[in-house]
Amino acid sequence: PIASIRMVPALFGALLPVIIMLLLRQAGVSLAFSVIGGIAAALENALIVESRFILTDSILLTVTFGSIASAIAAVQTTKKSHAWYWIILAGILAGIAVGTKFTGAIGGGLAGIVLVSQAVRDGYMKLGEWVWKILVFIFCIIGIYLFGWMLHFSLLTQPGSGDAWGVPTGSFWHDIVHEHAQMLSANYNLTAGHPYGSKWYTWPFMVRSVFY
C-alpha cells in the first residue's frame, strides 16, 4: 500500500514545524519569532525531501524533538498529574526515536537531561518523586524499543535477504542479542568510503550537498 506507507513520513514531516515552533515557545521565544522558526522548518528543502519519500528521517526528527518538548512540558506544567503524562509521552517518543535509528538516542538523552536538571533544582525533598519519574521515563523507552522488535520478529517470518543478519530461532532474547551484535559488528567494521562523502568540519559551510 504505497499511499499509506508514504503517508507516514509525510505526516511526521508536517508535524515537525509545529514541534519546532512549540520548542521555541518553551524556550521563551516570542510567538512571532516562534512561528517564523516553524515556517523556516516547513520550507527547509532537505526536510521536504525526507517527508516526500519513504524515508525515516522525518519520523526520527519529529519524535526526537517531540521527546525533548514533552520533557520540557513535564517540568514546566503546574499540575503534578499532567507532568506524569508528559513524562510517559517523552519516553514513548524517545523509544520510537532510538528504534528508528540509534542516533535517535540523542532525543532520550537530552530529554533525560531536562528531567535530571529539574530534579537537581527541586532538591532533596522531591528526590524520591523524581527517581520514580525518571525510572518511568526509562521504562517507557525500553518498553517501546522492545515492542518494535516484537513486531519485527512477528511480521518478518518468511526467509529472505534479511537472513544475512540472522535467521530467527524463535527465542526473542537470543534473537535480539544476535541482531544487535550483527548490527554493531557491521557498523564497527564499515571502512568503505562514499564518492559523495564529506568531512564533518565542512558541513556548516555546505561544501557538498546531501546525496539522494
XYZ file of N, CA, C and O in Angstrom:
848
model
N 0.833 -1.206 0.000
C 0.000 0.000 0.000
C 0.874 1.266 0.000
O 1.120 1.866 1.045
N 1.350 1.643 -1.191
C 2.323 2.723 -1.301
C 1.804 4.032 -0.700
O 2.533 4.753 -0.011
N 0.526 4.370 -0.980
C -0.009 5.632 -0.464
C 0.041 5.678 1.061
O 0.404 6.708 1.651
N -0.313 4.559 1.689
C -0.300 4.514 3.156
C 1.122 4.619 3.701
O 1.369 5.307 4.704
N 2.059 3.949 3.046
C 3.451 3.982 3.507
C 4.025 5.394 3.352
O 4.736 5.893 4.229
N 3.697 6.062 2.242
C 4.191 7.419 2.030
C 3.541 8.412 2.990
O 4.128 9.460 3.290
N 2.338 8.084 3.454
C 1.637 8.989 4.360
C 2.347 9.133 5.696
O 2.285 10.183 6.346
N 3.034 8.080 6.126
C 3.678 8.099 7.443
C 4.778 9.161 7.520
O 4.722 10.055 8.382
N 5.803 9.134 6.655
C 6.811 10.200 6.727
C 6.236 11.574 6.402
O 6.709 12.586 6.942
N 5.213 11.617 5.541
C 4.594 12.904 5.219
C 3.919 13.504 6.448
O 4.031 14.709 6.718
N 3.227 12.672 7.209
C 2.545 13.144 8.409
C 3.544 13.645 9.444
O 3.373 14.730 10.025
N 4.595 12.868 9.669
C 5.608 13.286 10.632
C 6.320 14.553 10.169
O 6.629 15.432 10.974
N 6.568 14.637 8.861
C 7.193 15.841 8.320
C 6.329 17.070 8.508
O 6.828 18.175 8.733
N 5.011 16.890 8.431
C 4.090 18.006 8.638
C 4.044 18.432 10.104
O 3.815 19.606 10.418
N 4.250 17.484 11.002
C 4.214 17.780 12.436
C 5.488 18.466 12.922
O 5.458 19.217 13.908
N 6.617 18.218 12.248
C 7.902 18.737 12.723
C 7.929 20.252 12.872
O 8.377 20.757 13.915
N 7.467 21.048 11.882
C 7.489 22.513 12.067
C 6.669 22.965 13.267
O 7.041 23.943 13.937
N 5.568 22.274 13.551
C 4.743 22.630 14.706
C 5.522 22.394 15.998
O 5.499 23.219 16.929
N 6.225 21.252 16.063
C 7.013 20.931 17.263
C 8.164 21.911 17.421
O 8.474 22.347 18.546
N 8.808 22.300 16.320
C 9.877 23.294 16.387
C 9.331 24.608 16.947
O 9.965 25.263 17.797
N 8.156 25.013 16.484
C 7.535 26.241 16.981
C 7.259 26.140 18.484
O 7.526 27.079 19.247
N 6.742 24.985 18.922
C 6.453 24.793 20.340
C 7.735 24.805 21.176
O 7.754 25.366 22.289
N 8.797 24.205 20.668
C 10.079 24.219 21.376
C 10.599 25.644 21.552
O 11.116 26.002 22.616
N 10.457 26.448 20.512
C 10.893 27.838 20.613
C 10.072 28.590 21.651
O 10.612 29.402 22.420
N 8.772 28.330 21.691
C 7.926 28.967 22.700
C 8.335 28.529 24.102
O 8.376 29.340 25.039
N 8.652 27.240 24.261
C 9.087 26.740 25.567
C 10.391 27.389 26.011
O 10.640 27.546 27.207
N 11.204 27.761 25.032
C 12.490 28.399 25.340
C 12.335 29.889 25.614
O 13.336 30.578 25.879
N 11.116 30.408 25.522
C 10.886 31.809 25.831
C 10.907 32.736 24.638
O 10.858 33.959 24.790
N 10.977 32.170 23.438
C 10.972 32.987 22.224
C 9.558 33.521 22.001
O 8.570 32.851 22.312
N 9.454 34.738 21.463
C 8.144 35.344 21.224
C 7.341 34.509 20.231
O 7.905 33.741 19.442
N 6.018 34.669 20.263
C 5.149 33.917 19.372
C 5.486 34.193 17.910
O 5.537 33.266 17.092
N 5.743 35.459 17.575
C 6.023 35.823 16.180
C 7.271 35.112 15.667
O 7.265 34.521 14.576
N 8.341 35.145 16.452
C 9.579 34.509 16.006
C 9.494 32.985 16.081
O 10.165 32.288 15.326
N 8.668 32.456 16.973
C 8.457 31.011 17.013
C 7.751 30.543 15.749
O 8.095 29.499 15.182
N 6.771 31.326 15.299
C 6.070 31.000 14.051
C 7.044 31.058 12.879
O 7.026 30.201 11.987
N 7.916 32.063 12.866
C 8.920 32.177 11.800
C 9.828 30.945 11.814
O 10.179 30.398 10.757
N 10.209 30.488 13.013
C 11.034 29.280 13.112
C 10.328 28.059 12.558
O 10.940 27.238 11.869
N 9.026 27.940 12.845
C 8.255 26.828 12.307
C 8.148 26.881 10.798
O 8.272 25.859 10.112
N 7.941 28.100 10.263
C 7.854 28.264 8.813
C 9.189 27.923 8.157
O 9.237 27.284 7.098
N 10.283 28.331 8.797
C 11.616 28.015 8.259
C 11.823 26.508 8.172
O 12.369 25.992 7.194
N 11.358 25.772 9.182
C 11.473 24.307 9.156
C 10.585 23.714 8.063
O 10.958 22.743 7.406
N 9.404 24.324 7.860
C 8.483 23.819 6.841
C 9.022 24.025 5.432
O 8.685 23.261 4.519
N 9.871 25.035 5.249
C 10.384 25.360 3.918
C 11.800 24.829 3.681
O 12.373 25.079 2.621
N 12.350 24.106 4.651
C 13.703 23.558 4.510
C 13.701 22.424 3.489
O 12.990 21.426 3.651
N 14.475 22.574 2.418
C 14.443 21.618 1.301
C 14.743 20.182 1.730
O 14.089 19.242 1.272
N 15.763 19.999 2.572
C 16.127 18.641 2.981
C 14.978 17.970 3.738
O 14.698 16.786 3.543
N 14.291 18.725 4.599
C 13.172 18.162 5.346
C 11.998 17.847 4.427
O 11.275 16.865 4.633
N 11.800 18.688 3.418
C 10.730 18.432 2.445
C 11.006 17.142 1.688
O 10.116 16.306 1.498
N 12.256 16.959 1.265
C 12.622 15.734 0.540
C 12.410 14.508 1.425
O 11.843 13.500 0.997
N 12.864 14.595 2.680
C 12.712 13.465 3.593
C 11.247 13.102 3.799
O 10.899 11.942 3.985
N 10.386 14.100 3.769
C 8.964 13.867 4.019
C 8.227 13.341 2.795
O 7.187 12.692 2.923
N 8.741 13.630 1.610
C 8.033 13.260 0.388
C 8.276 11.816 -0.033
O 7.475 11.248 -0.776
N 9.378 11.248 0.418
C 9.711 9.886 0.016
C 9.595 8.939 1.205
O 9.426 9.369 2.344
N 9.703 7.644 0.941
C 9.563 6.647 2.006
C 10.906 6.526 2.728
O 11.658 5.561 2.551
N 11.210 7.540 3.533
C 12.447 7.616 4.296
C 12.109 7.781 5.777
O 10.975 8.106 6.133
N 13.074 7.582 6.632
C 12.795 7.544 8.070
C 13.191 8.807 8.825
O 12.819 8.957 9.990
N 13.943 9.712 8.202
C 14.473 10.838 8.969
C 13.411 11.827 9.426
O 13.577 12.482 10.459
N 12.309 11.972 8.668
C 11.258 12.874 9.150
C 10.628 12.303 10.423
O 10.280 13.055 11.344
N 10.497 10.978 10.481
C 9.997 10.332 11.699
C 11.000 10.535 12.835
O 10.632 10.918 13.953
N 12.269 10.281 12.540
C 13.325 10.391 13.541
C 13.370 11.787 14.158
O 13.399 11.945 15.383
N 13.376 12.818 13.320
C 13.490 14.187 13.820
C 12.260 14.595 14.619
O 12.375 15.253 15.659
N 11.089 14.211 14.139
C 9.853 14.612 14.811
C 9.747 14.002 16.200
O 9.438 14.700 17.174
N 10.005 12.712 16.324
C 9.889 12.080 17.638
C 11.040 12.491 18.551
O 10.874 12.558 19.784
N 12.212 12.796 17.979
C 13.340 13.259 18.786
C 13.026 14.609 19.420
O 13.135 14.789 20.637
N 12.643 15.576 18.584
C 12.293 16.895 19.115
C 11.021 16.825 19.960
O 10.877 17.579 20.932
N 10.095 15.927 19.590
C 8.887 15.762 20.373
C 9.165 15.261 21.776
O 8.522 15.685 22.745
N 10.134 14.360 21.907
C 10.514 13.855 23.221
C 11.087 14.969 24.087
O 10.754 15.090 25.276
N 11.936 15.791 23.498
C 12.528 16.907 24.241
C 11.442 17.898 24.663
O 11.412 18.361 25.810
N 10.527 18.227 23.734
C 9.444 19.164 24.045
C 8.543 18.614 25.149
O 8.084 19.361 26.027
N 8.296 17.305 25.122
C 7.449 16.686 26.150
C 8.127 16.733 27.516
O 7.466 16.968 28.534
N 9.439 16.506 27.543
C 10.171 16.570 28.813
C 10.141 17.986 29.377
O 9.977 18.183 30.593
N 10.298 18.979 28.513
C 10.233 20.373 28.962
C 8.838 20.688 29.488
O 8.672 21.359 30.514
N 7.811 20.190 28.785
C 6.436 20.400 29.237
C 6.221 19.767 30.614
O 5.487 20.303 31.450
N 6.867 18.620 30.854
C 6.718 17.928 32.133
C 7.252 18.759 33.290
O 6.699 18.744 34.392
N 8.337 19.497 33.048
C 8.920 20.297 34.132
C 8.303 21.695 34.204
O 8.447 22.373 35.227
N 7.631 22.121 33.158
C 7.039 23.457 33.160
C 5.591 23.460 33.633
O 5.088 24.498 34.072
N 4.903 22.320 33.544
C 3.492 22.283 33.931
C 3.340 22.505 35.430
O 4.197 22.111 36.228
N 2.237 23.131 35.795
C 1.976 23.397 37.208
C 1.113 22.309 37.840
O 0.920 22.312 39.053
N 0.601 21.381 37.040
C -0.230 20.302 37.549
C 0.577 19.003 37.607
O 1.101 18.548 36.601
N 0.674 18.433 38.817
C 1.509 17.243 39.026
C 1.060 16.064 38.163
O 1.895 15.333 37.626
N -0.261 15.873 38.011
C -0.746 14.746 37.208
C -0.368 14.903 35.746
O -0.055 13.922 35.060
N -0.385 16.132 35.253
C -0.011 16.375 33.860
C 1.466 16.055 33.621
O 1.842 15.633 32.522
N 2.287 16.285 34.629
C 3.721 16.008 34.490
C 3.960 14.538 34.170
O 4.807 14.202 33.338
N 3.191 13.647 34.817
C 3.350 12.215 34.548
C 2.990 11.883 33.107
O 3.665 11.089 32.462
N 1.915 12.498 32.600
C 1.516 12.250 31.204
C 2.613 12.674 30.238
O 2.924 11.960 29.267
N 3.177 13.837 30.500
C 4.233 14.344 29.619
C 5.485 13.472 29.680
O 6.154 13.248 28.678
N 5.811 12.982 30.877
C 6.986 12.116 31.031
C 6.787 10.802 30.278
O 7.701 10.309 29.597
N 5.595 10.232 30.383
C 5.303 8.987 29.658
C 5.397 9.226 28.154
O 5.983 8.422 27.420
N 4.830 10.347 27.685
C 4.901 10.666 26.260
C 6.342 10.872 25.817
O 6.750 10.396 24.745
N 7.132 11.549 26.650
C 8.545 11.762 26.324
C 9.274 10.430 26.175
O 10.084 10.235 25.259
N 8.981 9.480 27.068
C 9.617 8.166 26.992
C 9.186 7.387 25.768
O 10.003 6.736 25.113
N 7.886 7.437 25.449
C 7.385 6.741 24.262
C 8.041 7.286 22.998
O 8.504 6.522 22.140
N 8.092 8.609 22.874
C 8.687 9.221 21.686
C 10.188 8.929 21.600
O 10.720 8.683 20.521
N 10.873 8.934 22.748
C 12.303 8.609 22.750
C 12.530 7.159 22.349
O 13.505 6.837 21.653
N 11.625 6.272 22.766
C 11.732 4.870 22.369
C 11.551 4.685 20.872
O 12.251 3.895 20.236
N 10.599 5.423 20.300
C 10.408 5.373 18.850
C 11.632 5.922 18.132
O 12.055 5.397 17.097
N 12.223 6.985 18.702
C 13.390 7.606 18.078
C 14.559 6.637 17.992
O 15.149 6.449 16.925
N 14.896 5.996 19.104
C 16.040 5.081 19.096
C 15.712 3.823 18.309
O 16.609 3.177 17.745
N 14.410 3.483 18.217
C 14.004 2.340 17.406
C 14.063 2.638 15.921
O 14.147 1.728 15.095
N 13.989 3.927 15.573
C 14.094 4.325 14.171
C 15.544 4.298 13.714
O 15.869 3.721 12.682
N 16.394 4.951 14.479
C 17.845 4.922 14.244
C 18.524 5.090 15.598
O 18.025 5.816 16.462
N 19.673 4.465 15.759
C 20.374 4.582 17.038
C 20.769 6.025 17.344
O 20.922 6.392 18.511
N 20.952 6.855 16.296
C 21.267 8.254 16.542
C 20.115 8.950 17.253
O 20.305 10.022 17.839
N 18.913 8.360 17.206
C 17.776 8.922 17.918
C 17.933 8.873 19.422
O 17.141 9.491 20.144
N 18.943 8.163 19.924
C 19.185 8.119 21.362
C 19.482 9.508 21.915
O 19.311 9.742 23.118
N 19.894 10.424 21.045
C 20.155 11.795 21.492
C 18.883 12.424 22.042
O 18.929 13.247 22.962
N 17.709 12.045 21.483
C 16.448 12.584 21.975
C 16.186 12.182 23.407
O 15.886 13.019 24.265
N 16.318 10.879 23.679
C 16.136 10.407 25.043
C 17.182 10.975 25.986
O 16.886 11.288 27.138
N 18.413 11.124 25.481
C 19.480 11.679 26.307
C 19.202 13.114 26.715
O 19.335 13.483 27.892
N 18.797 13.948 25.744
C 18.513 15.355 26.049
C 17.267 15.498 26.916
O 17.226 16.330 27.828
N 16.237 14.688 26.619
C 15.038 14.715 27.460
C 15.380 14.302 28.887
O 14.876 14.888 29.857
N 16.252 13.297 29.019
C 16.685 12.867 30.342
C 17.437 13.958 31.083
O 17.262 14.140 32.300
N 18.264 14.711 30.357
C 19.000 15.821 30.976
C 18.025 16.874 31.502
O 18.217 17.448 32.584
N 16.964 17.138 30.733
C 15.937 18.090 31.173
C 15.329 17.643 32.496
O 15.189 18.433 33.450
N 14.968 16.360 32.583
C 14.333 15.838 33.789
C 15.295 15.836 34.975
O 14.922 16.234 36.095
N 16.526 15.394 34.750
C 17.515 15.349 35.838
C 17.841 16.754 36.328
O 17.989 16.991 37.534
N 17.939 17.709 35.403
C 18.239 19.094 35.789
C 17.150 19.653 36.697
O 17.440 20.334 37.692
N 15.885 19.351 36.359
C 14.789 19.815 37.206
C 14.817 19.122 38.561
O 14.515 19.745 39.590
N 15.175 17.851 38.578
C 15.273 17.123 39.843
C 16.324 17.762 40.750
O 16.118 17.889 41.968
N 17.447 18.172 40.158
C 18.501 18.833 40.937
C 18.003 20.165 41.476
O 18.256 20.527 42.634
N 17.259 20.908 40.643
C 16.747 22.210 41.083
C 15.718 22.054 42.200
O 15.647 22.885 43.112
N 14.910 20.996 42.157
C 13.891 20.780 43.182
C 14.487 20.351 44.509
O 13.848 20.498 45.558
N 15.682 19.781 44.468
C 16.380 19.465 45.700
C 15.997 18.140 46.331
O 15.197 17.351 45.803
N 16.538 17.924 47.523
C 16.436 16.633 48.205
C 14.998 16.278 48.569
O 14.616 15.103 48.570
N 14.172 17.254 48.875
C 12.817 16.997 49.359
C 11.963 16.256 48.328
O 11.054 15.514 48.681
N 12.239 16.465 47.041
C 11.462 15.826 45.983
C 12.254 14.747 45.250
O 11.880 14.327 44.161
N 13.339 14.302 45.863
C 14.215 13.329 45.213
C 13.473 12.039 44.895
O 13.572 11.501 43.786
N 12.719 11.504 45.858
C 12.011 10.254 45.638
C 11.029 10.338 44.481
O 10.924 9.414 43.661
N 10.310 11.449 44.404
C 9.346 11.645 43.314
C 10.034 11.654 41.966
O 9.550 11.034 41.013
N 11.184 12.318 41.884
C 11.896 12.404 40.606
C 12.569 11.086 40.230
O 12.700 10.776 39.046
N 12.976 10.329 41.213
C 13.532 8.997 40.911
C 12.479 8.157 40.212
O 12.759 7.497 39.198
N 11.232 8.188 40.715
C 10.157 7.427 40.085
C 9.852 7.953 38.693
O 9.629 7.170 37.757
N 9.847 9.253 38.528
C 9.556 9.832 37.214
C 10.609 9.426 36.187
O 10.284 9.061 35.052
N 11.866 9.474 36.583
C 12.944 9.129 35.654
C 12.935 7.634 35.348
O 13.193 7.215 34.213
N 12.609 6.809 36.344
C 12.505 5.368 36.102
C 11.368 5.057 35.130
O 11.518 4.202 34.240
N 10.238 5.733 35.281
C 9.118 5.539 34.356
C 9.524 5.966 32.952
O 9.202 5.294 31.960
N 10.236 7.073 32.862
C 10.730 7.569 31.575
C 11.609 6.520 30.898
O 11.419 6.200 29.713
N 12.555 5.952 31.638
C 13.465 4.942 31.093
C 12.694 3.671 30.726
O 12.941 3.053 29.680
N 11.753 3.263 31.579
C 10.952 2.073 31.314
C 10.168 2.211 30.011
O 10.073 1.258 29.225
N 9.607 3.404 29.770
C 8.850 3.639 28.539
C 9.756 3.528 27.310
O 9.354 2.963 26.285
N 10.960 4.068 27.408
C 11.905 3.987 26.291
C 12.210 2.524 25.962
O 12.100 2.091 24.813
N 12.596 1.774 26.988
C 12.964 0.367 26.779
C 11.766 -0.439 26.299
O 11.881 -1.268 25.383
N 10.587 -0.187 26.901
C 9.402 -0.933 26.528
C 9.006 -0.727 25.077
O 8.712 -1.681 24.356
N 9.006 0.539 24.628
C 8.646 0.834 23.235
C 9.692 0.263 22.287
O 9.362 -0.282 21.221
N 10.965 0.360 22.657
C 12.033 -0.168 21.802
C 11.878 -1.678 21.621
O 11.951 -2.196 20.497
N 11.651 -2.394 22.708
C 11.493 -3.848 22.624
C 10.204 -4.223 21.899
O 10.158 -5.235 21.188
N 9.145 -3.429 22.064
C 7.901 -3.692 21.363
C 8.114 -3.619 19.852
O 7.539 -4.406 19.094
N 8.952 -2.693 19.408
C 9.275 -2.609 17.987
C 9.941 -3.877 17.488
O 9.634 -4.358 16.383
N 10.811 -4.456 18.293
C 11.463 -5.700 17.901
C 10.488 -6.872 17.925
O 10.586 -7.797 17.111
N 9.531 -6.837 18.846
C 8.494 -7.879 18.851
C 7.699 -7.843 17.551
O 7.418 -8.892 16.953
N 7.349 -6.643 17.097
C 6.657 -6.515 15.816
C 7.541 -7.009 14.677
O 7.072 -7.691 13.761
N 8.811 -6.653 14.746
C 9.766 -7.048 13.707
C 9.794 -8.564 13.535
O 9.642 -9.084 12.427
N 9.955 -9.269 14.649
C 10.063 -10.732 14.576
C 8.722 -11.399 14.253
O 8.692 -12.471 13.635
N 7.615 -10.781 14.674
C 6.311 -11.397 14.420
C 5.855 -11.196 12.975
O 5.135 -12.038 12.434
N 6.283 -10.092 12.336
C 5.859 -9.811 10.964
C 6.786 -10.427 9.922
O 6.342 -10.856 8.861
N 8.072 -10.448 10.221
C 9.050 -10.954 9.235
C 9.374 -12.409 9.565
O 10.415 -12.723 10.144
N 8.471 -13.290 9.177
C 8.626 -14.711 9.497
C 9.091 -15.538 8.310
O 9.431 -16.720 8.476
N 9.121 -14.937 7.108
C 9.492 -15.685 5.914
C 10.970 -15.467 5.592
O 11.543 -14.423 5.890
N 11.619 -16.460 4.969
C 13.031 -16.286 4.600
C 13.182 -15.217 3.528
O 12.284 -14.974 2.723
N 14.321 -14.545 3.545
C 14.586 -13.500 2.568
C 15.970 -12.939 2.749
O 16.816 -13.534 3.435
N 16.223 -11.772 2.144
C 17.564 -11.180 2.195
C 17.974 -10.809 3.611
O 19.154 -10.716 3.929
N 16.978 -10.579 4.479
C 17.293 -10.238 5.862
C 17.960 -11.369 6.626
O 18.512 -11.143 7.713
N 17.908 -12.580 6.082
C 18.550 -13.711 6.748
C 20.065 -13.525 6.856
O 20.713 -14.215 7.653
N 20.605 -12.598 6.055
C 22.039 -12.320 6.150
C 22.406 -11.776 7.530
O 23.544 -11.893 7.973
N 21.421 -11.168 8.209
C 21.658 -10.620 9.549
C 21.357 -11.633 10.634
O 21.622 -11.386 11.813
N 20.783 -12.752 10.256
C 20.469 -13.775 11.241
C 19.084 -14.335 11.034
O 18.134 -13.592 10.801
N 18.961 -15.648 11.098
C 17.668 -16.311 10.942
C 17.037 -16.474 12.323
O 17.646 -17.042 13.226
N 15.806 -15.935 12.542
C 15.152 -16.064 13.855
C 15.018 -17.531 14.280
O 14.658 -18.387 13.486
N 15.319 -17.817 15.549
C 15.247 -19.183 16.071
C 14.015 -19.391 16.944
O 13.823 -20.468 17.498
N 13.236 -18.323 17.145
C 12.052 -18.453 17.991
C 12.290 -18.047 19.424
O 11.367 -18.039 20.242
N 13.533 -17.680 19.778
C 13.855 -17.215 21.128
C 14.083 -15.709 21.062
O 15.092 -15.249 20.531
N 13.140 -14.932 21.608
C 13.171 -13.479 21.459
C 14.480 -12.880 21.943
O 15.131 -12.102 21.232
N 14.885 -13.211 23.164
C 16.078 -12.575 23.732
C 17.338 -13.001 22.988
O 18.232 -12.182 22.758
N 17.403 -14.276 22.611
C 18.566 -14.736 21.837
C 18.631 -14.011 20.498
O 19.702 -13.538 20.083
N 17.494 -13.899 19.832
C 17.464 -13.271 18.509
C 17.796 -11.796 18.586
O 18.521 -11.262 17.735
N 17.287 -11.114 19.591
C 17.519 -9.675 19.681
C 18.985 -9.384 20.012
O 19.579 -8.443 19.489
N 19.590 -10.213 20.866
C 21.021 -10.042 21.174
C 21.857 -10.310 19.928
O 22.800 -9.564 19.613
N 21.487 -11.365 19.196
C 22.231 -11.715 17.976
C 22.126 -10.601 16.938
O 23.136 -10.228 16.313
N 20.929 -10.059 16.739
C 20.739 -8.987 15.753
C 21.554 -7.762 16.119
O 22.176 -7.123 15.261
N 21.573 -7.404 17.394
C 22.333 -6.225 17.824
C 23.835 -6.450 17.662
O 24.567 -5.526 17.287
N 24.277 -7.644 17.942
C 25.699 -7.958 17.746
C 26.071 -7.843 16.271
O 27.140 -7.322 15.922
N 25.186 -8.315 15.387
C 25.431 -8.219 13.958
C 25.470 -6.771 13.488
O 26.333 -6.375 12.700
N 24.522 -5.961 13.961
C 24.493 -4.553 13.571
C 25.736 -3.813 14.063
O 26.331 -3.016 13.334
N 26.120 -4.066 15.302
C 27.296 -3.416 15.871
C 28.547 -3.797 15.093
O 29.383 -2.948 14.775
N 28.675 -5.082 14.766
C 29.836 -5.552 14.013
C 29.884 -4.925 12.619
O 30.941 -4.481 12.167
N 28.720 -4.860 11.948
C 28.679 -4.300 10.599
C 29.074 -2.828 10.587
O 29.803 -2.369 9.709
N 28.602 -2.074 11.577
C 28.930 -0.651 11.636
C 30.370 -0.414 12.065
O 31.041 0.478 11.551
N 30.852 -1.220 13.015
C 32.209 -1.046 13.512
C 33.239 -1.361 12.431
O 34.293 -0.714 12.356
N 32.926 -2.340 11.588
C 33.867 -2.768 10.551
C 33.624 -2.089 9.207
O 34.196 -2.494 8.196
N 32.783 -1.063 9.187
C 32.486 -0.350 7.945
C 33.655 0.578 7.609
O 33.877 1.586 8.279
N 34.397 0.232 6.574
C 35.573 1.023 6.188
C 35.426 1.660 4.813
O 36.197 2.544 4.455
N 34.451 1.207 4.035
C 34.290 1.726 2.679
C 33.866 3.192 2.710
O 33.047 3.610 3.529
N 34.435 3.979 1.814
C 34.049 5.378 1.695
C 32.886 5.538 0.739
O 32.283 4.563 0.276
N 32.561 6.772 0.433
C 31.479 7.065 -0.490
C 31.937 8.212 -1.390
O 32.534 9.184 -0.915
N 31.683 8.105 -2.707
C 32.154 9.153 -3.618
C 31.577 10.533 -3.311
O 32.133 11.542 -3.743
N 30.484 10.575 -2.565
C 29.892 11.864 -2.226
C 30.074 12.199 -0.747
O 29.397 13.052 -0.199
N 31.018 11.516 -0.098
C 31.276 11.769 1.311
C 31.937 13.126 1.531
O 32.500 13.723 0.608
N 31.863 13.620 2.751
C 32.472 14.903 3.087
C 32.912 14.887 4.545
O 32.356 14.169 5.366
N 33.902 15.697 4.860
C 34.409 15.795 6.224
C 33.419 16.589 7.088
O 32.797 17.535 6.622
N 33.345 16.215 8.368
C 32.358 16.837 9.253
C 32.550 18.341 9.379
O 31.583 19.088 9.510
N 33.812 18.810 9.313
C 34.037 20.243 9.522
C 33.641 21.082 8.312
O 33.644 22.319 8.388
N 33.280 20.415 7.209
C 32.804 21.173 6.036
C 31.284 21.309 6.035
O 30.738 22.079 5.244
N 30.610 20.560 6.921
C 29.147 20.552 6.900
C 28.523 21.923 7.132
O 27.579 22.290 6.425
N 29.005 22.738 8.104
C 28.366 24.048 8.305
C 28.452 24.956 7.076
O 27.636 25.869 6.911
N 29.438 24.713 6.212
C 29.621 25.562 5.022
C 28.924 24.999 3.784
O 28.957 25.607 2.720
N 28.284 23.812 3.944
C 27.542 23.183 2.853
C 28.385 23.072 1.576
O 27.931 23.394 0.471
N 29.629 22.639 1.754
C 30.526 22.480 0.610
C 29.963 21.443 -0.368
O 30.079 21.581 -1.582
N 29.353 20.417 0.182
C 28.757 19.370 -0.660
C 27.362 19.058 -0.128
O 27.175 18.834 1.059
N 26.393 19.049 -1.039
C 25.013 18.838 -0.631
C 24.765 17.371 -0.294
O 25.582 16.507 -0.586
N 23.593 17.110 0.297
C 23.237 15.730 0.651
C 22.975 14.933 -0.609
O 22.349 15.416 -1.560
N 23.483 13.704 -0.664
C 23.317 12.845 -1.830
C 22.028 12.044 -1.700
O 21.858 11.274 -0.746
N 21.091 12.239 -2.622
C 19.847 11.464 -2.625
C 19.811 10.603 -3.889
O 19.852 11.122 -4.984
